[in-house]
CSV table of C-alpha atoms and ligand atoms in Angstrom, one decimal:
chain,number,residue,atom,x,y,z
A,238,MET,CA,66.5,109.1,132.7
A,239,THR,CA,65.2,109.9,129.2
A,240,THR,CA,67.6,110.5,126.4
A,241,SER,CA,66.6,111.3,122.9
A,242,LEU,CA,67.5,108.8,120.1
A,243,ASP,CA,66.7,111.4,117.5
A,244,PRO,CA,70.2,111.9,115.9
A,245,THR,CA,69.3,115.5,115.0
A,246,ALA,CA,68.6,116.4,118.6
A,247,THR,CA,71.3,118.1,120.5
A,248,ASP,CA,72.0,117.4,124.1
A,249,THR,CA,74.2,119.9,125.9
A,250,ARG,CA,74.3,118.1,129.3
A,251,PHE,CA,77.7,116.6,128.6
A,252,ALA,CA,79.3,119.6,126.9
A,253,ASP,CA,81.5,120.6,129.8
A,254,LEU,CA,82.6,117.2,131.0
A,255,ALA,CA,85.6,116.7,128.7
A,256,ASP,CA,88.3,119.2,127.9
A,257,ASP,CA,91.5,118.6,125.9
A,258,ASP,CA,93.6,118.2,129.0
A,259,ARG,CA,91.2,116.8,131.6
A,260,VAL,CA,87.8,115.0,132.0
A,261,ALA,CA,85.3,115.2,134.8
A,262,GLY,CA,85.7,112.5,137.5
A,263,SER,CA,82.0,111.8,137.2
A,264,LEU,CA,82.7,110.1,133.8
A,265,TYR,CA,83.7,107.1,135.9
A,266,THR,CA,81.0,107.3,138.5
A,267,ASP,CA,77.8,108.8,137.4
A,268,PRO,CA,75.2,106.2,136.4
A,269,GLU,CA,73.3,108.8,134.3
A,270,ILE,CA,76.3,109.4,132.2
A,271,PHE,CA,76.7,105.6,131.8
A,272,GLU,CA,73.1,105.2,130.6
A,273,ALA,CA,73.6,108.0,128.1
A,274,GLU,CA,76.9,106.4,126.8
A,275,LEU,CA,75.0,103.2,126.0
A,276,GLU,CA,72.5,105.1,123.9
A,277,LYS,CA,74.8,107.7,122.3
A,278,ILE,CA,77.9,105.6,121.8
A,279,PHE,CA,77.3,101.9,122.0
A,280,TYR,CA,73.9,101.9,120.2
A,281,ARG,CA,74.9,104.5,117.6
A,282,THR,CA,78.3,103.6,116.3
A,283,TRP,CA,80.1,100.5,115.1
A,284,VAL,CA,81.0,98.0,117.8
A,285,TRP,CA,83.4,95.1,117.2
A,286,VAL,CA,81.6,91.7,117.6
A,287,ALA,CA,83.9,89.0,116.1
A,288,HIS,CA,86.8,88.0,114.1
A,289,GLU,CA,85.9,85.9,111.0
A,290,SER,CA,88.0,83.0,112.2
A,291,GLU,CA,85.6,82.6,115.2
A,292,ILE,CA,82.8,81.7,112.8
A,293,PRO,CA,84.7,79.9,110.0
A,294,GLU,CA,81.9,77.9,108.3
A,295,ALA,CA,78.3,78.2,107.2
A,296,GLY,CA,76.2,77.9,110.3
A,297,SER,CA,79.0,78.9,112.7
A,298,PHE,CA,77.9,81.4,115.3
A,299,LYS,CA,79.0,83.1,118.5
A,300,GLN,CA,77.3,85.3,121.1
A,301,ALA,CA,78.3,88.9,121.7
A,302,THR,CA,76.9,91.9,123.5
A,303,ILE,CA,76.5,95.4,122.3
A,304,GLY,CA,76.0,97.7,125.3
A,305,ARG,CA,73.6,95.6,127.3
A,306,GLN,CA,71.9,93.9,124.3
A,307,PRO,CA,72.7,90.3,123.5
A,308,VAL,CA,73.4,89.5,119.8
A,309,ILE,CA,74.2,86.4,117.8
A,310,VAL,CA,76.9,86.7,115.1
A,311,ASN,CA,76.8,84.1,112.4
A,312,ARG,CA,77.9,83.1,108.9
A,313,ASP,CA,75.1,81.9,106.7
A,314,ARG,CA,75.2,79.6,103.7
A,315,LYS,CA,75.8,82.4,101.3
A,316,GLY,CA,78.9,83.4,103.3
A,317,ASN,CA,77.2,86.5,104.7
A,318,PHE,CA,77.7,87.6,108.2
A,319,ASN,CA,74.5,88.3,110.2
A,320,VAL,CA,74.2,89.9,113.6
A,321,LEU,CA,70.8,89.3,115.1
A,322,LEU,CA,69.3,90.5,118.4
A,323,ASN,CA,69.0,87.4,120.6
A,324,ARG,CA,65.4,88.1,121.4
A,325,CYS,CA,62.4,86.1,120.2
A,326,ARG,CA,59.7,88.1,118.4
A,327,HIS,CA,57.0,86.2,120.3
A,328,ARG,CA,57.5,87.1,123.9
A,329,GLY,CA,61.1,88.0,124.1
A,330,ALA,CA,63.0,84.9,125.2
A,331,SER,CA,66.6,84.5,124.1
A,332,VAL,CA,66.7,82.1,121.2
A,333,CYS,CA,70.3,80.9,121.9
A,334,GLU,CA,72.3,80.4,125.1
A,335,VAL,CA,75.3,78.5,123.7
A,336,PRO,CA,78.3,80.8,123.6
A,337,LYS,CA,79.6,79.5,120.3
A,338,GLY,CA,78.8,76.6,117.9
A,339,LYS,CA,77.2,75.6,114.7
A,340,ALA,CA,73.5,75.6,113.8
A,341,ASN,CA,71.1,75.6,110.9
A,342,GLY,CA,69.0,78.2,112.6
A,343,PHE,CA,67.7,79.2,116.1
A,344,THR,CA,64.6,77.8,117.8
A,345,CYS,CA,63.2,79.6,120.8
A,346,PRO,CA,62.8,77.1,123.7
A,347,TYR,CA,59.6,78.7,125.0
A,348,HIS,CA,57.1,78.1,122.2
A,349,SER,CA,59.4,76.9,119.4
A,350,TRP,CA,59.2,79.8,117.0
A,351,SER,CA,62.1,79.0,114.7
A,352,TYR,CA,64.4,81.4,112.8
A,353,ALA,CA,66.8,81.0,109.9
A,354,LEU,CA,70.5,82.1,110.1
A,355,ASP,CA,69.6,85.4,108.5
A,356,GLY,CA,66.9,85.9,111.1
A,357,ARG,CA,63.8,85.1,109.0
A,358,LEU,CA,60.9,83.5,111.0
A,359,ARG,CA,60.5,80.1,109.5
A,360,GLY,CA,58.0,78.3,111.7
A,361,ILE,CA,55.3,78.9,114.3
A,362,PRO,CA,53.9,75.8,116.0
A,363,TYR,CA,50.1,75.4,116.1
A,364,PRO,CA,49.6,78.4,113.8
A,365,ASP,CA,45.8,78.1,113.8
A,366,GLY,CA,45.7,80.3,116.9
A,367,TYR,CA,46.6,83.2,114.7
A,368,ASP,CA,44.5,84.6,111.9
A,369,GLU,CA,45.9,85.0,108.3
A,370,ASP,CA,47.0,88.6,109.1
A,371,LEU,CA,50.0,87.3,110.9
A,372,ASP,CA,52.7,87.2,108.2
A,373,LYS,CA,56.0,85.5,109.2
A,374,LYS,CA,57.8,88.0,107.0
A,375,ASP,CA,57.0,90.7,109.5
A,376,LEU,CA,58.5,89.0,112.4
A,377,PRO,CA,62.2,88.2,111.8
A,378,LEU,CA,64.8,88.5,114.5
A,379,GLN,CA,66.0,92.1,114.5
A,380,SER,CA,69.0,92.4,112.2
A,381,LEU,CA,71.8,94.9,112.8
A,382,ARG,CA,74.0,96.6,110.3
A,383,VAL,CA,77.1,94.5,109.8
A,384,GLU,CA,80.3,95.2,107.9
A,385,SER,CA,83.8,93.8,108.1
A,386,TYR,CA,87.3,94.9,107.4
A,387,ALA,CA,90.3,92.5,107.2
A,388,GLY,CA,88.3,89.9,109.0
A,389,MET,CA,87.2,92.2,111.8
A,390,ILE,CA,83.4,92.1,112.0
A,391,PHE,CA,81.6,95.1,113.4
A,392,ALA,CA,77.8,95.7,113.9
A,393,SER,CA,75.6,98.6,114.7
A,394,PHE,CA,72.1,99.2,115.9
A,395,ASN,CA,72.0,102.4,114.0
A,396,PRO,CA,70.6,101.8,110.5
A,397,ASP,CA,72.1,105.2,109.4
A,398,VAL,CA,75.6,104.7,110.7
A,399,GLU,CA,78.4,105.8,108.3
A,400,PRO,CA,80.1,103.1,106.3
A,401,LEU,CA,82.6,101.1,108.4
A,402,ASP,CA,85.3,102.1,105.9
A,403,GLU,CA,84.8,105.7,106.8
A,404,PHE,CA,84.5,105.1,110.5
A,405,LEU,CA,87.8,103.1,110.6
A,406,GLY,CA,89.5,105.7,108.3
A,407,ASP,CA,93.2,105.9,109.0
A,408,ALA,CA,93.0,103.0,111.5
A,409,LYS,CA,92.7,100.6,108.5
A,410,VAL,CA,96.4,101.0,107.6
A,411,TRP,CA,97.2,99.8,111.1
A,412,ILE,CA,94.8,96.9,111.0
A,413,ASP,CA,96.6,95.7,107.8
A,414,LEU,CA,99.9,96.1,109.6
A,415,PHE,CA,98.6,94.2,112.6
A,416,MET,CA,97.5,91.2,110.4
A,417,LYS,CA,101.1,90.8,109.2
A,418,GLN,CA,101.9,88.9,112.4
A,419,GLY,CA,100.4,85.9,110.5
A,420,ALA,CA,103.8,85.8,108.7
A,421,GLY,CA,102.0,84.8,105.5
A,422,TYR,CA,99.2,82.8,107.2
A,423,PRO,CA,95.9,84.3,108.0
A,424,ILE,CA,95.3,85.3,111.6
A,425,LYS,CA,93.1,83.0,113.7
A,426,THR,CA,91.7,83.3,117.2
A,427,GLN,CA,92.9,80.6,119.5
A,428,GLY,CA,90.9,80.7,122.7
A,429,GLU,CA,89.9,83.5,125.1
A,430,HIS,CA,89.4,84.2,128.7
A,431,CYS,CA,87.0,86.6,130.3
A,432,PHE,CA,87.1,88.5,133.5
A,433,ARG,CA,85.5,91.5,135.1
A,434,PHE,CA,86.9,94.4,137.0
A,435,ARG,CA,85.2,96.8,139.3
A,436,GLY,CA,85.6,99.9,137.3
A,437,ASN,CA,84.2,102.0,134.5
A,438,TRP,CA,84.8,100.9,130.9
A,439,LYS,CA,86.8,104.0,129.9
A,440,ILE,CA,89.5,103.1,132.4
A,441,GLN,CA,90.3,100.1,130.2
A,442,LEU,CA,89.9,102.1,127.1
A,443,GLU,CA,92.6,104.5,128.4
A,444,ASN,CA,94.9,101.7,129.6
A,445,THR,CA,95.6,100.2,126.1
A,446,THR,CA,97.0,103.6,125.1
A,447,ASP,CA,98.8,104.2,128.4
A,448,GLY,CA,102.5,103.6,127.8
A,449,TYR,CA,103.3,105.6,131.0
A,450,HIS,CA,102.2,102.8,133.3
A,451,PHE,CA,104.1,100.0,131.6
A,452,PRO,CA,107.5,100.0,133.4
A,453,ILE,CA,105.8,100.7,136.7
A,454,VAL,CA,102.7,98.4,136.9
A,455,HIS,CA,104.5,95.7,134.8
A,456,ARG,CA,107.8,95.7,136.8
A,457,SER,CA,107.0,92.1,137.8
A,458,TRP,CA,106.5,91.0,134.2
A,459,MET,CA,109.7,92.8,133.2
A,460,SER,CA,111.6,90.9,135.8
A,461,SER,CA,110.1,87.6,134.8
A,462,VAL,CA,111.2,87.6,131.1
A,463,ASP,CA,114.6,87.2,129.4
A,464,ALA,CA,116.8,90.3,128.9
A,465,GLU,CA,116.0,90.6,125.2
A,466,THR,CA,112.3,90.7,125.7
A,467,ALA,CA,112.6,93.2,128.5
A,468,ASP,CA,114.8,95.3,126.3
A,469,MET,CA,112.3,95.1,123.4
A,470,LEU,CA,109.6,96.6,125.7
A,471,SER,CA,111.9,99.3,127.2
A,472,PHE,CA,110.4,102.1,125.2
A,473,MET,CA,110.4,104.9,127.8
A,474,THR,CA,113.3,106.7,126.3
A,475,ASP,CA,112.9,105.5,122.7
A,476,ASP,CA,112.1,108.6,120.5
A,477,ASN,CA,110.6,106.3,117.8
A,478,ALA,CA,108.1,104.9,120.3
A,479,VAL,CA,105.1,107.3,119.6
A,480,THR,CA,101.4,107.4,119.7
A,481,HIS,CA,99.3,108.7,116.8
A,482,ALA,CA,95.8,109.9,117.2
A,483,LEU,CA,93.9,108.4,114.1
A,484,GLY,CA,90.6,110.2,114.2
A,485,ASN,CA,87.1,109.0,115.3
A,486,GLY,CA,88.5,108.1,118.8
A,487,HIS,CA,91.0,105.6,117.4
A,488,SER,CA,94.7,105.7,118.2
A,489,VAL,CA,97.9,103.6,117.9
A,490,ALA,CA,100.6,103.3,120.5
A,491,ILE,CA,103.9,102.1,119.1
A,492,MET,CA,106.0,100.2,121.7
A,493,VAL,CA,108.3,98.2,119.5
A,494,PRO,CA,109.0,100.5,116.5
A,495,GLU,CA,111.1,97.8,114.6
A,496,HIS,CA,108.0,95.6,114.7
A,497,VAL,CA,105.5,98.1,113.2
A,498,ASP,CA,105.9,96.4,109.8
A,499,LEU,CA,106.8,92.8,110.4
A,500,ASP,CA,107.5,92.3,106.6
A,501,HIS,CA,110.4,94.8,107.0
A,502,ASP,CA,113.5,93.2,108.4
A,503,ASP,CA,116.9,94.8,108.1
A,504,GLY,CA,118.5,91.7,109.6
A,505,SER,CA,119.9,93.6,112.6
A,506,GLU,CA,117.6,92.1,115.2
A,507,LYS,CA,119.0,89.2,117.1
A,508,ILE,CA,116.5,86.3,117.5
A,509,GLN,CA,115.9,85.6,121.2
A,510,ALA,CA,117.7,82.6,122.6
A,511,ARG,CA,114.5,81.4,124.2
A,512,PHE,CA,113.2,80.5,120.8
A,513,ASP,CA,116.2,78.4,119.7
A,514,HIS,CA,114.2,75.2,119.9
A,515,ILE,CA,111.5,76.6,117.6
A,516,VAL,CA,114.1,77.9,115.1
A,517,ASP,CA,115.7,74.4,115.1
A,518,GLU,CA,112.3,72.7,114.6
A,519,LEU,CA,111.1,75.1,111.8
A,520,SER,CA,114.5,75.0,110.0
A,521,LYS,CA,113.9,71.3,109.3
A,522,THR,CA,111.2,72.2,106.7
A,523,MET,CA,111.5,76.0,106.0
A,524,PRO,CA,114.0,78.4,104.5
A,525,ALA,CA,115.9,80.6,107.0
A,526,ASP,CA,114.1,83.8,106.0
A,527,GLN,CA,110.6,82.4,106.6
A,528,VAL,CA,111.8,80.9,110.0
A,529,ARG,CA,113.0,84.4,110.9
A,530,ARG,CA,109.8,86.0,109.8
A,531,ILE,CA,107.7,83.7,111.9
A,532,VAL,CA,109.8,84.0,115.0
A,533,ARG,CA,110.0,87.8,114.7
A,534,SER,CA,106.2,87.8,114.6
A,535,MET,CA,105.9,85.7,117.8
A,536,HIS,CA,105.2,88.7,120.1
A,537,GLY,CA,102.7,90.1,117.6
A,538,ALA,CA,102.7,93.6,116.1
A,539,GLY,CA,104.9,96.3,117.8
A,540,PHE,CA,101.8,98.4,118.7
A,541,ASN,CA,98.5,98.6,120.4
A,542,LEU,CA,95.7,99.8,118.1
A,543,ASN,CA,92.7,101.2,120.0
A,544,ILE,CA,89.5,101.1,118.0
A,545,PHE,CA,86.9,103.2,119.7
A,546,PRO,CA,84.8,102.2,121.6
A,547,ASN,CA,85.3,98.6,122.4
A,548,VAL,CA,88.3,96.7,120.9
A,549,ALA,CA,92.0,97.0,121.1
A,550,MET,CA,94.2,95.1,118.7
A,551,SER,CA,97.0,94.8,121.2
A,552,MET,CA,100.3,93.4,120.0
A,553,SER,CA,99.3,89.7,119.7
A,554,PHE,CA,95.7,89.6,121.0
A,555,PHE,CA,92.3,91.3,120.9
A,556,ARG,CA,91.1,93.0,124.1
A,557,VAL,CA,87.4,93.5,124.0
A,558,LEU,CA,85.5,95.5,126.5
A,559,ARG,CA,81.9,95.3,127.5
A,560,PRO,CA,80.3,97.9,129.8
A,561,ILE,CA,78.3,96.2,132.5
A,562,SER,CA,77.4,99.2,134.7
A,563,VAL,CA,79.0,102.5,135.6
A,564,ASP,CA,81.5,100.7,137.8
A,565,GLU,CA,81.8,97.3,136.3
A,566,THR,CA,83.4,96.1,133.0
A,567,GLU,CA,83.9,92.8,131.4
A,568,ILE,CA,87.1,92.1,129.5
A,569,ARG,CA,87.7,89.4,127.0
A,570,HIS,CA,91.3,88.5,126.0
A,571,ILE,CA,91.4,86.7,122.7
A,572,ALA,CA,94.7,85.0,121.8
A,573,LEU,CA,95.8,85.0,118.2
A,574,GLY,CA,97.7,82.5,116.2
A,575,MET,CA,98.6,81.6,112.6
A,576,ASP,CA,95.8,79.8,110.8
A,577,GLY,CA,97.5,76.7,109.3
A,578,GLY,CA,100.9,77.8,110.8
A,579,PRO,CA,103.3,75.5,112.6
A,580,GLU,CA,101.7,74.1,115.8
A,581,ILE,CA,104.9,74.6,117.8
A,582,VAL,CA,104.6,78.4,117.1
A,583,ASN,CA,100.9,78.6,117.9
A,584,ARG,CA,101.5,76.8,121.2
A,585,GLU,CA,104.4,79.1,122.1
A,586,ARG,CA,102.3,82.1,121.2
A,587,LEU,CA,99.7,80.9,123.7
A,588,ARG,CA,102.3,80.5,126.4
A,589,ILE,CA,103.6,84.0,125.8
A,590,HIS,CA,100.0,85.3,125.9
A,591,GLU,CA,99.3,83.4,129.2
A,592,HIS,CA,102.5,84.8,130.7
A,593,PHE,CA,101.2,88.3,130.4
A,594,GLN,CA,97.5,88.3,129.8
A,595,GLY,CA,96.4,85.1,131.5
A,596,PRO,CA,94.5,84.9,134.7
A,597,PHE,CA,97.7,83.9,136.5
A,598,GLY,CA,99.9,86.0,134.3
A,599,PHE,CA,102.3,88.7,135.3
A,600,GLY,CA,100.5,91.5,133.4
A,601,SER,CA,96.7,91.7,133.4
A,602,PRO,CA,96.2,91.0,137.1
A,603,ASP,CA,98.4,93.9,137.9
A,604,ASP,CA,96.6,96.1,135.3
A,605,SER,CA,93.2,95.2,136.8
A,606,GLU,CA,94.4,96.0,140.3
A,607,ALA,CA,95.3,99.5,139.0
A,608,TRP,CA,91.9,99.8,137.3
A,609,ASP,CA,90.0,98.8,140.5
A,610,ARG,CA,92.0,101.4,142.4
A,611,VAL,CA,91.2,104.2,139.8
A,612,GLN,CA,87.5,103.5,140.4
A,613,ARG,CA,87.8,103.3,144.2
A,614,GLY,CA,89.8,106.5,144.3
A,615,SER,CA,87.6,108.5,142.0
A,616,ARG,CA,84.6,107.9,144.2
A,617,GLY,CA,86.3,110.4,146.4
A,618,ALA,CA,85.9,114.1,145.3
A,619,PRO,CA,83.8,113.4,142.2
A,620,GLY,CA,84.2,117.0,141.2
A,621,MET,CA,88.0,116.6,140.9
A,622,PRO,CA,89.1,116.1,137.3
A,623,ILE,CA,91.0,113.2,135.7
A,624,MET,CA,94.1,114.5,134.1
A,625,VAL,CA,94.9,113.5,130.5
A,626,ASN,CA,97.4,116.3,129.7
A,627,ARG,CA,100.6,114.3,129.7
A,628,GLY,CA,102.7,115.3,126.6
A,629,LEU,CA,100.6,118.2,125.5
A,630,ASN,CA,103.8,120.3,125.8
A,631,ARG,CA,105.5,118.1,123.1
A,632,GLU,CA,102.5,117.0,120.9
A,633,GLY,CA,102.9,117.7,117.2
A,634,LEU,CA,101.2,116.7,114.0
A,635,ASP,CA,102.3,113.7,111.9
A,636,SER,CA,102.4,113.6,108.1
A,637,ASN,CA,98.7,112.7,108.0
A,638,GLY,CA,97.8,115.7,110.1
A,639,HIS,CA,97.1,113.6,113.2
A,640,ARG,CA,98.3,114.6,116.7
A,641,THR,CA,101.3,112.6,117.7
A,642,SER,CA,103.5,112.4,120.8
A,643,HIS,CA,105.6,110.0,122.7
A,644,VAL,CA,104.0,106.6,123.6
A,645,THR,CA,104.2,107.5,127.3
A,646,ASP,CA,102.0,110.6,126.6
A,647,GLU,CA,98.2,110.7,126.8
A,648,THR,CA,97.5,111.6,123.1
A,649,GLY,CA,95.5,108.4,122.6
A,650,MET,CA,93.2,109.2,125.6
A,651,ARG,CA,92.7,112.7,124.4
A,652,GLU,CA,91.6,111.3,121.0
A,653,ALA,CA,89.2,108.9,122.6
A,654,TYR,CA,87.7,111.6,124.8
A,655,ALA,CA,87.4,114.0,121.9
A,656,MET,CA,85.2,111.4,120.2
A,657,TRP,CA,83.4,110.7,123.4
A,658,LYS,CA,82.6,114.4,123.6
A,659,LYS,CA,81.4,114.6,120.0
A,660,MET,CA,79.1,111.6,120.3
A,661,MET,CA,77.7,112.6,123.7
A,662,ASN,CA,76.9,116.0,122.3
A,663,ASP,CA,75.3,114.4,119.2
A,664,GLU,CA,77.9,115.9,116.9
A,665,HIS,CA,78.9,112.6,115.3
B,979,FES,S1,58.9,83.5,123.6
B,979,FES,FE1,59.9,82.6,121.9
B,979,FES,S2,58.4,81.3,121.0
B,979,FES,FE2,57.4,82.2,122.7
B,980,FE2,FE1,99.2,97.3,131.4
């Protein structure tokens, strides 16, 4: 198919596919829609590529993917973040195949053209095969726009994309709240695992803002944890557990209202008995209020923040999605810890993460079974809509003028699909 990359062109093919209360089933199954999403969404807006703790020093780099295009994210000697297309300017080979590491630059394995961390072409072997018209300055690795907020690094193929600050908008307040789970320490990533499911990327995008499925799909997880933890995540009838649409496709789903601002502690929360050994250990060197602050932060922030289109800051981890094809998606779960914080706490945070999100955990495998089934089912009757109307009857506006409703409602999905519709119709 051909799609126009001219941002002033309008394309009405997608106008009728998303309404406020439903979207077309073909959004999960139509390869033509998928190709257009890559161009109109993934290659036009900001896409999350890294957290700064993943590339902590000069020369640190990691690989990432935007849509289908491989990129290298690195930190150079000046401390700048660079996001470079992983494609040699000579005949197109990838210049780096190591997932993560440290380097002074990147040398293509095919004919050894070498590039600096900022993408400049530094060397061409046997240059006498070229005349003096070949200027190395003209052949850097392609650089993307890159900006960061609170350690979250985003990149864009679109040179005219709006400033990241504007794109994140009201989500920034929630990013700041999310980072408070460091309990005074900066957040750091501490490992990840990656898996694929046989379903469309938007099924995952919906799931992070889907409180409705939690007590149903995650019944096995609920029955595997202590009573206090199960009680903490029992938000079905909690009126303070709400979802706010935040604009530009972003939303926040609050599941543990008392953990929205982890610096705020009225002292009423009982610390779970399962953490007694940690309290004992930390109390040897820390005042009681700091011990409490750290242990209250163990499960992460009390909410899932969905940043359109590809990252969720989900309680205590990042969930990053990468569209592979119309019916296949890669997910990366990146566990978070406290940079410089007590090791016993970071270790416990990893165990909690594995218990839900790990490949043998009680949470994510159940989620991905549901996602596979959504894809399988929606192959039947592609003309039948996907309903996202839950809670429309009780949706209101919050003090910022954003739509808000109970966390079990589909307000976050409606926000994501409103942005999807704008971008697919070239209105954003
Ligand atoms: S393809 Fe990279 S140097 Fe030839
Ligand atoms: Fe889930």
